[in-house]
Short mmCIF file of C-alpha atoms in Angstrom, two decimals:
data_model
loop_
_atom_site.label_atom_id
_atom_site.label_comp_id
_atom_site.label_asym_id
_atom_site.label_seq_id
_atom_site.Cartn_x
_atom_site.Cartn_y
_atom_site.Cartn_z
CA MET A 1 -8.19 7.39 -6.59
CA ALA A 2 -9.24 10.08 -9.04
CA VAL A 3 -8.53 12.87 -6.56
CA THR A 4 -5.15 11.35 -5.69
CA LEU A 5 -4.06 11.22 -9.32
CA TYR A 6 -5.36 14.70 -10.09
CA THR A 7 -3.72 16.12 -6.98
CA SER A 8 -0.37 14.66 -8.02
CA ARG A 9 -0.67 16.43 -11.36
CA VAL A 10 -1.43 19.82 -9.78
CA ILE A 11 1.33 19.47 -7.18
CA LEU A 12 3.92 18.40 -9.75
CA ASN A 13 3.03 21.38 -11.94
CA ALA A 14 3.06 23.80 -9.01
CA LEU A 15 6.31 22.59 -7.44
CA GLY A 16 8.15 21.62 -10.60
CA ALA A 17 9.91 18.31 -11.23
CA ASP A 18 12.99 19.19 -9.14
CA ASN A 19 11.07 20.30 -6.03
CA TYR A 20 8.68 17.37 -6.35
CA GLY A 21 11.66 15.04 -6.60
CA LEU A 22 13.27 16.61 -3.52
CA TYR A 23 10.08 16.20 -1.50
CA ASN A 24 9.84 12.52 -2.40
CA LEU A 25 13.55 12.03 -1.74
CA VAL A 26 13.08 13.38 1.79
CA GLY A 27 9.96 11.24 2.15
CA GLY A 28 11.95 8.19 1.08
CA ILE A 29 14.63 8.87 3.68
CA VAL A 30 12.02 9.34 6.40
CA SER A 31 10.24 6.14 5.37
CA MET A 32 13.46 4.16 5.63
CA LEU A 33 13.24 4.50 9.41
CA ALA A 34 9.46 4.80 9.68
CA PHE A 35 9.13 1.21 8.46
CA LEU A 36 9.12 0.27 12.17
CA ASN A 37 5.63 1.74 12.32
CA GLY A 38 4.46 -0.78 9.73
CA THR A 39 5.87 -3.70 11.70
CA LEU A 40 4.08 -2.77 14.90
CA ALA A 41 0.97 -1.76 12.92
CA THR A 42 0.65 -5.30 11.57
CA ALA A 43 0.87 -6.67 15.10
CA THR A 44 -1.66 -4.14 16.41
CA SER A 45 -4.17 -4.92 13.66
CA ARG A 46 -3.73 -8.66 14.09
CA PHE A 47 -4.10 -8.69 17.90
CA LEU A 48 -7.10 -6.32 17.97
CA THR A 49 -8.88 -8.36 15.30
CA PHE A 50 -7.94 -11.62 17.02
CA ASP A 51 -9.34 -10.41 20.38
CA ILE A 52 -12.63 -9.45 18.72
CA GLY A 53 -12.68 -12.82 16.93
CA ILE A 54 -12.45 -14.77 20.22
CA GLY A 55 -14.77 -12.33 22.05
CA ASP A 56 -12.28 -11.32 24.78
CA PHE A 57 -13.14 -7.63 25.24
CA LYS A 58 -11.20 -7.21 28.50
CA ARG A 59 -8.07 -8.29 26.69
CA LEU A 60 -9.09 -6.07 23.75
CA LYS A 61 -9.00 -2.98 26.00
CA GLN A 62 -5.57 -3.95 27.32
CA THR A 63 -4.29 -4.57 23.80
CA PHE A 64 -5.41 -1.15 22.60
CA SER A 65 -3.82 0.82 25.45
CA THR A 66 -0.64 -1.24 25.22
CA SER A 67 -0.39 -0.70 21.47
CA PHE A 68 -0.95 3.06 21.82
CA PHE A 69 1.88 3.53 24.32
CA SER A 70 4.11 1.22 22.28
CA HIS A 71 3.53 3.21 19.10
CA PHE A 72 4.17 6.49 20.91
CA ALA A 73 7.44 5.23 22.42
CA LEU A 74 8.60 3.81 19.09
CA GLY A 75 7.67 7.07 17.35
CA CYS A 76 9.87 9.04 19.76
CA ILE A 77 12.79 6.68 19.09
CA VAL A 78 12.35 7.07 15.34
CA VAL A 79 12.24 10.87 15.65
CA VAL A 80 15.63 10.78 17.41
CA LEU A 81 17.06 8.51 14.70
CA MET A 82 15.64 10.73 11.99
CA GLU A 83 17.23 13.85 13.41
CA THR A 84 20.63 12.16 13.66
CA VAL A 85 21.21 9.39 11.11
CA GLY A 86 18.59 10.66 8.64
CA LEU A 87 19.83 14.23 8.83
CA TRP A 88 23.41 13.07 8.24
CA PHE A 89 22.33 11.29 5.05
CA VAL A 90 20.52 14.38 3.74
CA LEU A 91 23.55 16.59 4.38
CA ASN A 92 26.24 14.21 3.16
CA LYS A 93 24.91 11.68 0.68
CA ALA A 94 21.85 13.01 -1.16
CA ILE A 95 22.33 15.05 -4.34
CA ILE A 96 20.60 18.33 -3.46
CA PRO A 97 21.18 21.64 -5.29
CA ALA A 98 22.90 24.07 -2.92
CA GLU A 99 20.22 26.73 -3.35
CA ARG A 100 17.52 24.25 -2.26
CA LEU A 101 19.30 22.82 0.79
CA GLU A 102 17.66 25.11 3.35
CA ALA A 103 14.15 24.41 2.03
CA THR A 104 14.91 20.68 1.93
CA LEU A 105 15.99 20.74 5.58
CA TRP A 106 12.74 22.48 6.56
CA VAL A 107 10.79 19.81 4.72
CA PHE A 108 12.81 17.10 6.45
CA HIS A 109 12.08 18.41 9.96
CA ILE A 110 8.38 18.86 9.20
CA SER A 111 8.21 15.34 7.76
CA VAL A 112 9.77 13.97 10.94
CA ALA A 113 7.04 15.68 13.01
CA THR A 114 4.43 14.18 10.69
CA VAL A 115 5.87 10.72 11.33
CA LEU A 116 5.14 10.97 15.06
CA ILE A 117 1.49 11.73 14.24
CA THR A 118 1.21 8.71 11.95
CA PHE A 119 2.79 6.42 14.55
CA THR A 120 0.19 7.21 17.23
CA GLN A 121 -2.62 7.01 14.67
CA VAL A 122 -2.21 3.29 13.93
CA PRO A 123 -4.17 1.84 16.91
CA TYR A 124 -7.24 3.89 15.94
CA THR A 125 -7.32 2.96 12.25
CA SER A 126 -6.59 -0.67 13.20
CA LEU A 127 -9.55 -0.65 15.61
CA ILE A 128 -11.90 0.70 12.93
CA MET A 129 -10.79 -2.04 10.52
CA ALA A 130 -11.00 -4.74 13.19
CA HIS A 131 -14.62 -3.73 13.85
CA GLU A 132 -15.12 -3.68 10.06
CA GLN A 133 -16.54 -0.15 10.07
CA MET A 134 -15.50 0.44 6.48
CA LYS A 135 -18.03 3.24 5.96
CA ALA A 136 -16.22 5.46 8.49
CA PHE A 137 -12.87 4.52 6.98
CA ALA A 138 -14.19 5.43 3.53
CA TYR A 139 -15.64 8.81 4.56
CA ILE A 140 -12.51 9.88 6.41
CA SER A 141 -10.33 8.76 3.50
CA LEU A 142 -12.48 10.82 1.12
CA LEU A 143 -12.10 13.83 3.40
CA GLU A 144 -8.33 13.33 3.41
CA ALA A 145 -8.30 13.21 -0.39
CA VAL A 146 -10.32 16.45 -0.62
CA LEU A 147 -7.97 18.20 1.84
CA LYS A 148 -4.97 17.13 -0.25
CA LEU A 149 -6.73 18.51 -3.33
CA ALA A 150 -7.16 21.83 -1.50
CA ILE A 151 -3.45 21.79 -0.67
CA ALA A 152 -2.62 21.37 -4.34
CA TYR A 153 -4.33 24.69 -5.10
CA LEU A 154 -3.14 26.52 -1.99
CA ILE A 155 0.56 26.03 -2.78
CA VAL A 156 0.05 28.03 -5.97
CA VAL A 157 -0.59 31.12 -3.81
CA SER A 158 2.01 30.23 -1.19
CA PRO A 159 3.28 33.23 0.82
CA ILE A 160 6.58 31.40 1.47
CA ASP A 161 8.74 28.83 -0.33
CA GLN A 162 6.32 26.47 -2.08
CA LEU A 163 8.15 23.30 -1.04
CA VAL A 164 8.15 24.30 2.63
CA PHE A 165 4.53 25.49 2.48
CA TYR A 166 3.48 22.18 0.96
CA ALA A 167 5.16 20.24 3.78
CA ILE A 168 3.45 22.43 6.42
CA LEU A 169 0.02 21.91 4.87
CA MET A 170 0.58 18.15 4.68
CA PHE A 171 1.44 18.12 8.38
CA ILE A 172 -1.75 20.04 9.22
CA THR A 173 -3.79 17.61 7.11
CA GLN A 174 -2.30 14.53 8.79
CA PHE A 175 -2.87 16.04 12.23
CA SER A 176 -6.50 16.91 11.44
CA ILE A 177 -7.27 13.44 10.05
CA ALA A 178 -5.64 11.84 13.10
CA MET A 179 -7.86 13.85 15.43
CA ILE A 180 -10.98 12.83 13.48
CA TYR A 181 -10.05 9.15 13.74
CA ARG A 182 -9.47 9.54 17.49
CA TYR A 183 -12.79 11.32 18.03
CA TYR A 184 -14.73 8.68 16.06
CA CYS A 185 -13.19 5.79 18.00
CA TYR A 186 -13.54 7.55 21.35
CA ARG A 187 -17.28 8.12 20.84
CA ARG A 188 -17.97 4.62 19.53
CA TRP A 189 -15.86 2.09 21.48
CA ASP A 190 -14.86 2.03 25.16
CA GLU A 191 -11.65 0.15 24.43
CA SER A 192 -10.33 3.20 22.54
CA HIS A 193 -10.18 5.18 25.80
CA VAL A 194 -6.47 5.02 26.59
CA THR A 195 -5.85 4.03 30.21
CA LYS A 196 -2.82 3.12 32.33
CA ASP A 197 -3.71 -0.54 31.79
CA PHE A 198 -0.37 -1.30 30.12
CA ASN A 199 -0.04 -5.08 29.93
CA ILE A 200 3.54 -6.36 29.81
CA SER A 201 2.54 -9.86 28.69
CA THR A 202 0.52 -8.41 25.80
CA LEU A 203 3.50 -6.25 24.83
CA LYS A 204 5.79 -9.28 24.89
CA GLU A 205 3.40 -11.19 22.64
CA MET A 206 3.25 -8.24 20.23
CA MET A 207 7.03 -7.88 20.29
CA ARG A 208 7.54 -11.58 19.61
CA PHE A 209 5.11 -11.31 16.73
CA SER A 210 6.80 -8.13 15.50
CA GLY A 211 10.31 -9.49 15.85
CA TRP A 212 10.31 -11.37 12.57
CA ASN A 213 7.88 -8.89 11.06
CA ILE A 214 10.46 -6.11 11.55
CA ILE A 215 12.87 -7.97 9.29
CA SER A 216 10.17 -8.43 6.64
CA HIS A 217 9.11 -4.77 6.69
CA CYS A 218 12.72 -3.63 6.73
CA ALA A 219 13.39 -5.68 3.62
CA GLU A 220 10.28 -4.35 1.87
CA THR A 221 11.17 -0.76 2.79
CA LEU A 222 14.68 -1.31 1.49
CA ARG A 223 13.14 -2.62 -1.71
CA SER A 224 10.76 0.31 -2.26
CA GLN A 225 12.14 3.41 -0.53
CA GLY A 226 15.69 2.17 -0.99
CA LEU A 227 15.18 2.59 -4.72
CA VAL A 228 14.31 6.26 -4.17
CA MET A 229 17.48 6.69 -2.13
CA LEU A 230 19.59 5.04 -4.84
CA PHE A 231 18.11 7.31 -7.48
CA GLY A 232 18.82 10.26 -5.19
CA MET A 233 22.46 9.18 -4.95
CA PHE A 234 23.05 8.52 -8.66
CA PHE A 235 20.70 10.91 -10.48
CA GLN A 236 19.29 14.42 -10.42
CA PRO A 237 15.94 15.00 -8.65
CA VAL A 238 14.02 14.75 -11.94
CA VAL A 239 14.60 10.95 -12.00
CA VAL A 240 13.32 10.70 -8.43
CA ALA A 241 10.29 12.69 -9.61
CA ALA A 242 9.71 10.14 -12.40
CA GLN A 243 9.75 7.33 -9.84
CA ALA A 244 7.38 9.29 -7.57
CA VAL A 245 4.93 9.93 -10.41
CA ALA A 246 5.03 6.26 -11.42
CA THR A 247 4.45 5.21 -7.83
CA GLN A 248 1.48 7.58 -7.54
CA LEU A 249 -0.12 6.08 -10.64
CA SER A 250 0.40 2.57 -9.33
CA TYR A 251 -0.85 3.63 -5.90
CA GLY A 252 -4.06 4.90 -7.44
CA ILE A 253 -4.73 1.41 -8.83
CA THR A 254 -3.59 -0.58 -5.80
CA GLN A 255 -5.60 1.69 -3.48
CA PHE A 256 -8.71 0.54 -5.35
CA THR A 257 -7.90 -3.13 -4.74
CA ASN A 258 -6.36 -2.71 -1.28
CA ASN A 259 -9.59 -1.22 0.05
CA PHE A 260 -11.34 -4.43 -0.96
CA ARG A 261 -8.60 -6.46 0.75
CA THR A 262 -8.91 -4.27 3.85
CA ALA A 263 -12.49 -5.49 4.16
CA ILE A 264 -11.49 -9.13 3.59
CA ASN A 265 -8.49 -9.41 5.95
CA PRO A 266 -10.39 -9.12 9.27
CA GLN A 267 -12.67 -11.97 8.17
CA ILE A 268 -9.69 -14.22 7.36
CA ILE A 269 -8.12 -13.52 10.76
CA LYS A 270 -11.41 -13.93 12.70
CA LEU A 271 -12.12 -17.26 10.98
CA TYR A 272 -8.66 -18.48 11.90
CA ALA A 273 -9.08 -17.24 15.49
CA ALA A 274 -12.36 -19.21 15.69
CA ARG A 275 -10.44 -22.31 14.44
CA GLN A 276 -12.44 -22.40 11.21
CA TYR A 277 -9.30 -23.14 9.25
CA ASP A 278 -10.93 -24.53 6.10
CA GLU A 279 -13.17 -21.47 5.75
CA SER A 280 -10.20 -19.15 6.33
CA ARG A 281 -8.16 -20.95 3.67
CA LYS A 282 -11.03 -20.91 1.16
CA LEU A 283 -11.62 -17.18 1.69
CA THR A 284 -7.90 -16.45 1.26
CA LEU A 285 -7.63 -18.24 -2.09
CA GLU A 286 -10.96 -17.07 -3.51
CA SER A 287 -10.46 -13.44 -2.49
CA SER A 288 -6.97 -13.41 -4.02
CA ILE A 289 -8.55 -14.08 -7.42
CA TYR A 290 -11.21 -11.39 -6.90
CA VAL A 291 -8.54 -8.83 -5.98
CA PHE A 292 -6.52 -9.84 -9.04
CA GLU A 293 -9.60 -9.32 -11.24
CA LEU A 294 -10.24 -5.92 -9.66
CA PHE A 295 -6.65 -4.95 -10.41
CA LEU A 296 -7.04 -6.03 -14.06
CA LEU A 297 -10.17 -3.89 -14.32
CA ILE A 298 -8.01 -0.76 -14.07
CA GLY A 299 -4.53 -2.16 -14.62
CA ILE A 300 -5.02 -3.38 -18.21
CA PRO A 301 -6.31 -0.07 -19.66
CA VAL A 302 -3.65 1.87 -17.73
CA LEU A 303 -0.89 -0.39 -19.05
CA LEU A 304 -2.12 -0.01 -22.64
CA LEU A 305 -2.65 3.76 -22.31
CA THR A 306 0.18 4.75 -19.99
CA GLU A 307 1.70 7.33 -22.33
CA PRO A 308 -1.54 9.18 -23.26
CA ILE A 309 -2.63 9.01 -19.60
CA MET A 310 0.65 10.60 -18.54
CA LYS A 311 0.28 13.35 -21.14
CA LEU A 312 -3.31 13.96 -20.08
CA TRP A 313 -2.47 13.78 -16.38
CA LEU A 314 0.73 15.87 -16.36
CA LYS A 315 1.65 18.94 -18.34
CA GLU A 316 5.31 17.92 -18.33
CA VAL A 317 5.99 14.18 -18.20
CA PRO A 318 9.34 13.44 -16.48
CA GLU A 319 11.76 11.24 -18.38
CA TYR A 320 11.34 7.53 -17.59
CA ALA A 321 7.92 8.16 -16.00
CA VAL A 322 6.04 6.05 -18.58
CA ALA A 323 8.45 3.10 -18.48
CA PHE A 324 8.71 3.23 -14.67
CA SER A 325 4.90 3.23 -14.38
CA GLN A 326 4.45 0.18 -16.58
CA CYS A 327 7.06 -1.78 -14.64
CA ILE A 328 5.61 -0.83 -11.26
CA ILE A 329 2.07 -1.74 -12.39
CA VAL A 330 3.21 -5.19 -13.55
CA SER A 331 5.01 -5.67 -10.24
CA ALA A 332 1.92 -4.53 -8.28
CA MET A 333 -0.28 -6.87 -10.31
CA MET A 334 1.71 -9.86 -9.05
CA GLY A 335 1.90 -8.25 -5.63
CA THR A 336 -1.85 -8.75 -5.17
CA TYR A 337 -1.14 -12.43 -4.51
CA SER A 338 1.80 -11.73 -2.25
CA SER A 339 -0.40 -9.48 -0.09
CA ALA A 340 -3.23 -12.01 -0.05
CA PHE A 341 -0.98 -14.84 1.13
CA TYR A 342 0.59 -12.72 3.86
CA THR A 343 -2.70 -12.38 5.78
CA PRO A 344 -3.06 -16.06 6.85
CA LEU A 345 0.59 -16.09 7.92
CA THR A 346 -0.20 -13.04 10.05
CA ALA A 347 -3.30 -14.69 11.52
CA ALA A 348 -1.27 -17.74 12.53
CA GLY A 349 1.67 -15.66 13.76
CA LYS A 350 4.05 -17.71 11.61
CA LEU A 351 6.24 -15.07 10.02
CA LYS A 352 9.76 -16.43 10.60
CA ARG A 353 10.30 -18.14 7.24
CA ASN A 354 8.68 -15.26 5.35
CA SER A 355 10.92 -12.71 7.09
CA VAL A 356 14.08 -14.71 6.42
CA ALA A 357 13.15 -15.02 2.74
CA ALA A 358 12.36 -11.30 2.51
CA PHE A 359 15.67 -10.40 4.16
CA PHE A 360 17.78 -12.35 1.69
CA VAL A 361 15.75 -11.73 -1.48
CA CYS A 362 15.03 -8.01 -0.97
CA GLY A 363 18.43 -7.32 0.54
CA GLY A 364 20.13 -9.07 -2.36
CA GLN A 365 17.95 -7.19 -4.83
CA PHE A 366 18.93 -3.84 -3.26
CA ILE A 367 22.63 -4.72 -3.49
CA LEU A 368 22.14 -5.81 -7.10
CA ALA A 369 20.41 -2.51 -7.91
CA TYR A 370 23.32 -0.58 -6.40
CA ILE A 371 25.83 -2.60 -8.46
CA LEU A 372 23.82 -2.06 -11.66
CA LEU A 373 23.74 1.71 -11.14
CA LYS A 374 27.38 1.79 -10.07
CA CYS A 375 28.30 0.07 -13.33
CA ASN A 376 26.38 2.77 -15.26
CA LEU A 377 23.85 0.30 -16.65
CA SER A 378 20.41 1.49 -17.70
CA VAL A 379 18.12 2.41 -14.84
CA MET A 380 15.48 0.14 -16.39
CA TRP A 381 17.44 -2.95 -15.31
CA VAL A 382 16.68 -1.96 -11.72
CA GLN A 383 12.95 -1.94 -12.50
CA TYR A 384 13.18 -5.35 -14.18
CA SER A 385 14.83 -6.79 -11.09
CA TYR A 386 11.93 -5.52 -8.97
CA ILE A 387 9.43 -7.34 -11.21
CA THR A 388 11.45 -10.54 -10.75
CA VAL A 389 11.32 -10.23 -6.96
CA SER A 390 7.55 -9.67 -7.07
CA PHE A 391 7.17 -12.84 -9.13
CA LEU A 392 9.23 -14.88 -6.66
CA PHE A 393 7.20 -13.79 -3.65
CA ALA A 394 3.77 -14.12 -5.30
CA PHE A 395 4.12 -17.48 -7.01
CA ILE A 396 6.92 -19.37 -5.26
CA ILE A 397 7.91 -18.14 -1.78
CA LYS A 398 4.51 -17.29 -0.24
CA PRO A 399 2.68 -20.40 -1.60
CA TYR A 400 5.55 -22.61 -0.35
CA LEU A 401 5.25 -21.07 3.14
CA LEU A 402 1.48 -21.59 3.27
CA VAL A 403 1.91 -25.24 2.26
CA LYS A 404 4.76 -25.76 4.72
CA ASP A 405 3.40 -23.90 7.76
CA LEU A 406 -0.39 -23.79 7.44
CA GLY A 407 -1.33 -26.98 5.63
CA TYR A 408 -2.44 -25.43 2.34
CA ARG A 409 -2.41 -27.91 -0.53
CA VAL A 410 -0.46 -27.58 -3.79
CA PRO A 411 -3.49 -28.43 -6.01
CA GLU A 412 -5.31 -25.45 -4.46
CA PHE A 413 -2.59 -23.10 -5.67
CA ILE A 414 -2.47 -24.77 -9.09
CA ASN A 415 -6.21 -24.17 -9.43
CA CYS A 416 -5.90 -20.58 -8.14
CA PHE A 417 -3.02 -19.62 -10.44
CA GLY A 418 -4.49 -21.55 -13.37
CA ARG A 419 -7.76 -19.61 -13.16
CA SER A 420 -5.84 -16.36 -12.82
CA PHE A 421 -3.67 -17.14 -15.84
CA PHE A 422 -6.68 -17.82 -18.08
CA ILE A 423 -8.43 -14.72 -16.75
CA LEU A 424 -5.35 -12.62 -17.52
CA VAL A 425 -4.95 -13.98 -21.06
CA LEU A 426 -8.63 -13.74 -21.98
CA SER A 427 -8.91 -10.28 -20.43
CA SER A 428 -5.88 -8.78 -22.17
CA VAL A 429 -5.72 -10.27 -25.68
CA LEU A 430 -8.66 -8.37 -27.22
CA PRO A 431 -7.79 -4.99 -25.61
CA PHE A 432 -4.16 -5.41 -26.72
CA ILE A 433 -5.18 -6.08 -30.33
CA VAL A 434 -7.56 -3.11 -30.31
CA ALA A 435 -4.88 -0.84 -28.80
CA GLN A 436 -2.54 -1.70 -31.69
CA HIS A 437 -5.06 -0.65 -34.34
CA VAL A 438 -6.49 2.59 -32.97
CA ASN A 439 -4.99 6.01 -32.41
CA LYS A 440 -4.61 5.99 -28.63
CA GLU A 441 -3.74 9.70 -28.63
CA SER A 442 -7.21 10.59 -29.95
CA PHE A 443 -10.19 10.91 -27.63
CA LEU A 444 -12.22 8.28 -29.51
CA GLY A 445 -9.35 5.78 -29.61
CA PHE A 446 -8.67 6.33 -25.90
CA ILE A 447 -12.31 5.72 -24.95
CA VAL A 448 -12.56 2.65 -27.19
CA VAL A 449 -9.56 0.99 -25.50
CA VAL A 450 -10.87 1.80 -22.01
CA VAL A 451 -14.41 0.54 -22.68
CA ILE A 452 -13.31 -2.66 -24.38
CA SER A 453 -10.75 -3.38 -21.64
CA VAL A 454 -13.22 -2.87 -18.78
CA VAL A 455 -16.12 -4.73 -20.41
CA ASN A 456 -13.85 -7.60 -21.43
CA VAL A 457 -12.49 -8.01 -17.88
CA LEU A 458 -16.02 -7.95 -16.42
CA ILE A 459 -17.26 -10.60 -18.84
CA VAL A 460 -14.28 -12.89 -18.28
CA ALA A 461 -14.48 -12.44 -14.49
CA TRP A 462 -18.18 -13.35 -14.55
CA VAL A 463 -17.54 -16.49 -16.60
CA PHE A 464 -14.94 -17.73 -14.11
CA LEU A 465 -17.10 -17.12 -11.03
CA SER A 466 -18.46 -20.22 -9.31
CA LYS A 467 -22.17 -20.99 -9.70
CA GLU A 468 -22.73 -20.35 -5.97
CA VAL A 469 -21.19 -16.87 -6.14
CA LYS A 470 -23.16 -16.00 -9.27
CA VAL A 471 -26.42 -16.96 -7.57
CA ASN A 472 -25.56 -14.95 -4.47
CA LEU A 473 -24.62 -11.90 -6.54
CA LEU A 474 -27.84 -12.06 -8.56
CA MET A 475 -29.89 -12.37 -5.36
CA LEU A 476 -28.06 -9.37 -3.89
CA VAL A 477 -28.74 -7.26 -7.00
CA LYS A 478 -32.42 -8.26 -7.01
CA SER A 479 -32.80 -7.37 -3.33
CA LYS A 480 -31.20 -3.96 -3.91
CA LEU A 481 -33.46 -3.27 -6.91
CA ALA A 482 -36.52 -4.34 -4.93
CA ALA A 483 -35.52 -1.97 -2.10
CA LEU A 484 -35.17 0.88 -4.59
CA ASN A 485 -38.61 0.21 -6.09
CA LYS A 486 -40.17 0.44 -2.64
#
């Protein structure tokens, strides 16, 4: 997280706000079609984890090979679409300074090549997560972060156009990381050896699963990357840069919590596969609160100190970057529940209602955002509408679907959200009061707000833990200390 945020600062300073905005505009256009990768990735992760959960390793091998060829074929289709429809949008709709068009086109083509690498990478990362080898995932992710940090410094001495050089180095990094993932899986698990064992029935199951999931991912992509496209149509690249910076800051926080969820999700799916439905439901609801608390641990101080953090992080803070960041963080805070409640729906393969809801809500929100910008209203109204959508999915739509389709009970959600509400209030009141009475621009004031926020969240989180969890945590700490003393 720290390397990611620092790298963003160095890259923004090296490229400049306009070039950084152009790179993220191109990335947004590419992601609009690459969302198909996410739909099939969800199916791949679910089926690999499910096969391990039921202990069917023959089927597991078939699933892996089938998913690899499926991802490769889909990647080729997306590349064709990128180089036709996507290229047309870049040339005809995006606001790109004439003198930067050639460099932007180079970046676009390189980004398309990178997409094909990421498509074929999914089965390998999904297999690592399904086997719950989080240590390998962590080490490779750290290596990727270090490589991106190296890129940030290399573009300063670029022998060619900095924007193009940055895109080339990112492609090399993605390719290298992909090869490392492949090598690790190949040495560790036999099922990762791709064979001609392409199973049509497995593909049909994955496609049926992905059918509704495509609609959901399409809607979510329209909601996130569509915003970047709208900003690219109505504003100069500097506004796109502000959105990109805000997204990076939010990503740094959500990456912290998502890694915890990455470790939880396979357990939820395996419990469901083993027909231990009560245990799966309990883990879903309890872990959603833990993830929410983890988010508050970083989210509260960042919300209170967004402006000084931006000034410390970036030499030149793009206009709207502070306001955008605060809105995206609030949206991501609620999104922790939306993500948590999506996992049991995935385990059960019941995605139809969720996809229909996502299609209408996110599609309608995108149209509303376009109308707001077309009417020359403040860009902040678009951000407010995104917070509203996050609220709907986290606290109304997803809980309703779990009650309707999976037998969750309303009192369970009342208890879950009630605990979360009290945790939020008790965790934020004292830090908010302190932040209003200290000079947040000074080093001492900054540290005081951070320390009080973090300590306060930890204390409140501990108070709301169940007695059983407290006992288990204390026993774990004692065992670790005893091991150290030996």
